[in-house]
Every structure is written in structure tokens, then in C-alpha cells.
């Protein structure tokens, strides 16, 4: 009826190696990290006559879903309210192991003068107990895969709704996009 096919260990090993290499390449595809604001804690109010500046600590949960550890440089996150720059938060340089998550505490400072410029909207937000803040940051770093260092940049945009009275996080939408640079 048909030809008898001869079994070959070489063909079987080549097939297994190809399947393993394909699986490794698919799992090594870089994925965007995720960011989630956990809490906002007021640490101090400083009189900057005629208004108060607020110092806060933002606790952010960061997940690195990739198979490579990353090292990143420090960066400043811009925090906006009603389309105006309200303040900033500092992201310190650091590292994160592969396929892990960690909490970052970001010291932030908000300008009372800028908030006073939007006093009518801020008072309405306090009465409603909902305040919308937007934040953006670009974080640069390197991921080491075997003996190659791959430079990257992650851009994060956050749209966060908070309770301005108790500083509780009500809702958030965080988007991150990673860009890899060639060697």
C-alpha cells in the first residue's frame, strides 16, 4: 500500500529542539509591565504663604512579567489636575527580578498654589468626594538577557480618581508601553 517510513532519532531530536526553541522564543517576548496605585498617604503640609503645599507618599504595585531582571534609572512623574501640572513624584533608581512584583513608595509634592488656581473645581470635587488626577512618567533602564544588555523605555499614563478628603483610591486606569532599543 504505502512505503514504510524508517524511524530516525536524529529527526526526533531536531524536532524536539525546534519545539523547545520555539517555546523559549514565545515566552521571551517582552511584555509591558503593569502598575497599580495602592494608596496615597499624606506625610506633611508645608506653609508656602498664602497656601499649603502637600507632601505625600504614593504606594505603587509594579509587576515585571518578563523573564529578564531589569535595572532602571530614576525618573520624575508629572501629576496633573484639571489639565495643569499640580506636582511631581520621584521614582528612585532600582531593579526588579524577573516575573516578580514589588511595592514602590514614591515621595510626591503637590503645589497648593496650583490647586488654589482651580479652587472652584477643587471645592466641587471635595463636595462630591471625587477628584481626577492624571500622571505620566518615562522610565528608562536595561534588561539583561544572557550576556546582552537590552535598553528600554517604559511610558506610563495613569488616570486616577481619588477621594480628596480621605485620599482613598476610587478608580484608576493605567496604561504602560515598553519600547526596546537596538544594541
Coordinates of C-alpha atoms in Angstrom, one line a residue:
X1 CA 0.0 0.0 0.0
X2 CA 2.5 2.6 1.1
X3 CA 6.1 3.0 1.8
X4 CA 7.3 2.1 5.2
X5 CA 8.9 5.1 7.0
X6 CA 12.1 4.5 8.8
X7 CA 12.4 5.9 12.3
X8 CA 15.2 8.4 12.9
X9 CA 16.4 9.5 16.2
X10 CA 18.1 12.5 14.5
X11 CA 14.8 13.7 13.2
X12 CA 13.1 13.3 16.5
X13 CA 15.9 15.2 18.3
X14 CA 15.8 18.0 15.7
X15 CA 12.0 18.2 16.1
X16 CA 12.2 18.4 19.9
X17 CA 15.0 21.0 19.8
X18 CA 12.9 23.1 17.4
X19 CA 9.8 22.9 19.6
X20 CA 11.8 23.8 22.7
X21 CA 13.4 26.8 20.9
X22 CA 10.0 28.0 19.6
X23 CA 8.6 27.8 23.1
X24 CA 11.6 29.7 24.6
X25 CA 11.2 32.5 22.0
X26 CA 7.5 32.8 22.6
X27 CA 7.9 33.0 26.4
X28 CA 10.8 35.5 26.0
X29 CA 8.7 38.0 24.0
X30 CA 8.9 41.3 26.0
X31 CA 5.7 42.2 27.7
X32 CA 4.7 45.6 29.2
X33 CA 5.0 45.9 33.0
X34 CA 1.8 46.7 35.0
X35 CA 1.4 49.5 37.5
X36 CA -1.4 49.8 40.2
X37 CA -1.7 52.7 42.7
X38 CA -2.4 51.1 46.1
X39 CA -2.5 54.0 48.4
X40 CA -1.8 57.7 49.0
X41 CA -0.5 58.9 52.4
X42 CA -0.2 62.5 53.4
X43 CA 3.1 62.9 55.2
X44 CA 3.2 66.7 55.7
X45 CA 1.7 70.1 55.0
X46 CA 4.1 73.0 54.5
X47 CA 3.0 76.6 54.7
X48 CA 4.0 78.4 51.5
X49 CA 2.2 81.6 52.2
X50 CA -0.7 82.1 51.3
X51 CA -1.3 78.4 50.6
X52 CA -0.2 75.0 51.8
X53 CA 1.9 72.5 49.9
X54 CA 1.3 68.9 50.5
X55 CA 3.9 66.1 50.7
X56 CA 2.6 62.6 50.0
X57 CA 3.8 59.0 49.5
X58 CA 2.3 57.1 46.7
X59 CA 2.5 53.3 47.1
X60 CA 2.5 51.7 43.7
X61 CA 2.4 47.9 42.9
X62 CA 4.7 47.1 39.9
X63 CA 4.7 43.8 38.1
X64 CA 7.6 42.7 35.8
X65 CA 6.1 39.8 33.7
X66 CA 9.3 39.3 31.7
X67 CA 11.9 36.5 32.0
X68 CA 14.7 39.1 32.5
X69 CA 15.6 41.1 35.5
X70 CA 15.5 44.9 34.9
X71 CA 17.5 47.8 36.3
X72 CA 16.0 51.3 35.8
X73 CA 17.2 54.8 36.4
X74 CA 15.4 57.5 38.5
X75 CA 12.6 59.5 36.9
X76 CA 10.1 62.2 37.8
X77 CA 6.4 61.5 37.4
X78 CA 4.2 64.5 36.5
X79 CA 0.9 64.8 38.3
X80 CA -1.8 66.9 36.7
X81 CA -5.2 68.3 37.9
X82 CA -7.7 69.9 35.6
X83 CA -5.1 70.0 32.8
X84 CA -2.4 71.8 34.8
X85 CA 0.7 70.5 36.5
X86 CA -0.1 70.1 40.1
X87 CA 3.1 68.4 41.3
X88 CA 5.5 65.5 40.8
X89 CA 6.6 62.2 42.4
X90 CA 10.1 60.8 42.3
X91 CA 10.9 57.3 41.1
X92 CA 14.2 56.3 42.6
X93 CA 16.6 54.1 40.5
X94 CA 16.3 50.4 41.3
X95 CA 16.0 46.9 40.0
X96 CA 13.3 44.2 39.8
X97 CA 13.8 40.5 39.4
X98 CA 12.2 38.5 36.6
X99 CA 8.5 37.6 36.8
X100 CA 8.0 39.4 40.1
X101 CA 6.1 42.2 41.7
X102 CA 7.1 44.7 44.3
X103 CA 5.8 47.8 46.0
X104 CA 7.4 51.2 45.3
X105 CA 7.0 54.2 47.7
X106 CA 7.1 57.3 45.6
X107 CA 7.6 60.6 47.5
X108 CA 5.4 63.3 45.9
X109 CA 4.9 67.0 46.4
X110 CA 1.7 68.9 45.3
X111 CA 1.6 72.6 44.9
X112 CA -1.1 74.4 47.0
X113 CA -0.7 77.5 44.7
X114 CA -1.6 75.5 41.6
X115 CA -4.6 73.9 43.5
X116 CA -5.7 77.4 44.5
X117 CA -5.8 78.4 40.9
X118 CA -8.5 75.7 40.5
X119 CA -10.3 76.4 43.8
X120 CA -13.8 76.3 42.4
X121 CA -13.4 72.9 40.8
X122 CA -11.4 71.6 43.8
X123 CA -14.2 72.6 46.2
X124 CA -16.8 70.9 43.9
X125 CA -14.6 67.8 43.8
X126 CA -14.3 67.8 47.7
X127 CA -18.1 68.1 48.0
X128 CA -18.6 65.3 45.5
X129 CA -15.7 63.3 47.1
X130 CA -14.2 62.6 43.8
X131 CA -11.1 64.2 42.3
X132 CA -9.5 63.1 39.0
X133 CA -5.7 63.2 38.6
X134 CA -3.6 62.3 35.6
X135 CA 0.0 61.2 35.9
X136 CA 2.7 60.4 33.3
X137 CA 6.3 59.1 33.6
X138 CA 9.0 57.7 31.3
X139 CA 11.3 55.2 33.0
X140 CA 14.5 54.1 31.2
X141 CA 16.6 51.1 32.0
X142 CA 18.3 47.8 30.9
X143 CA 17.2 44.2 30.9
X144 CA 20.0 41.6 30.8
X145 CA 19.3 38.5 28.7
X146 CA 22.2 36.1 28.8
X147 CA 25.2 38.3 28.1
X148 CA 23.3 41.1 26.2
X149 CA 22.0 44.2 27.8
X150 CA 18.8 45.5 26.2
X151 CA 18.0 49.1 26.8
X152 CA 14.3 50.0 27.1
X153 CA 11.9 52.8 28.0
X154 CA 8.5 52.4 29.6
X155 CA 5.9 55.2 29.3
X156 CA 3.2 55.1 31.8
X157 CA -0.1 57.1 31.7
X158 CA -2.4 57.0 34.7
X159 CA -5.9 58.3 35.1
X160 CA -6.8 58.1 38.8
X161 CA -9.9 59.0 40.7
X162 CA -9.3 59.7 44.4
X163 CA -11.4 60.8 47.4
X164 CA -9.8 64.2 48.2
X165 CA -11.0 64.0 51.8
X166 CA -9.6 60.6 52.9
X167 CA -7.1 60.2 49.9
X168 CA -8.7 56.8 49.0
X169 CA -8.1 55.5 45.5
X170 CA -11.6 55.0 44.0
X171 CA -10.8 54.0 40.4
X172 CA -7.8 54.0 38.1
X173 CA -6.8 53.3 34.5
X174 CA -3.1 52.7 34.0
X175 CA -1.5 52.1 30.6
X176 CA 2.1 51.3 30.0
X177 CA 4.0 50.8 26.8
X178 CA 7.5 49.5 26.6
X179 CA 9.9 50.4 23.8
X180 CA 13.1 48.3 23.3
X181 CA 16.2 49.9 21.7
X182 CA 18.6 48.0 19.5
X183 CA 22.1 47.2 20.7

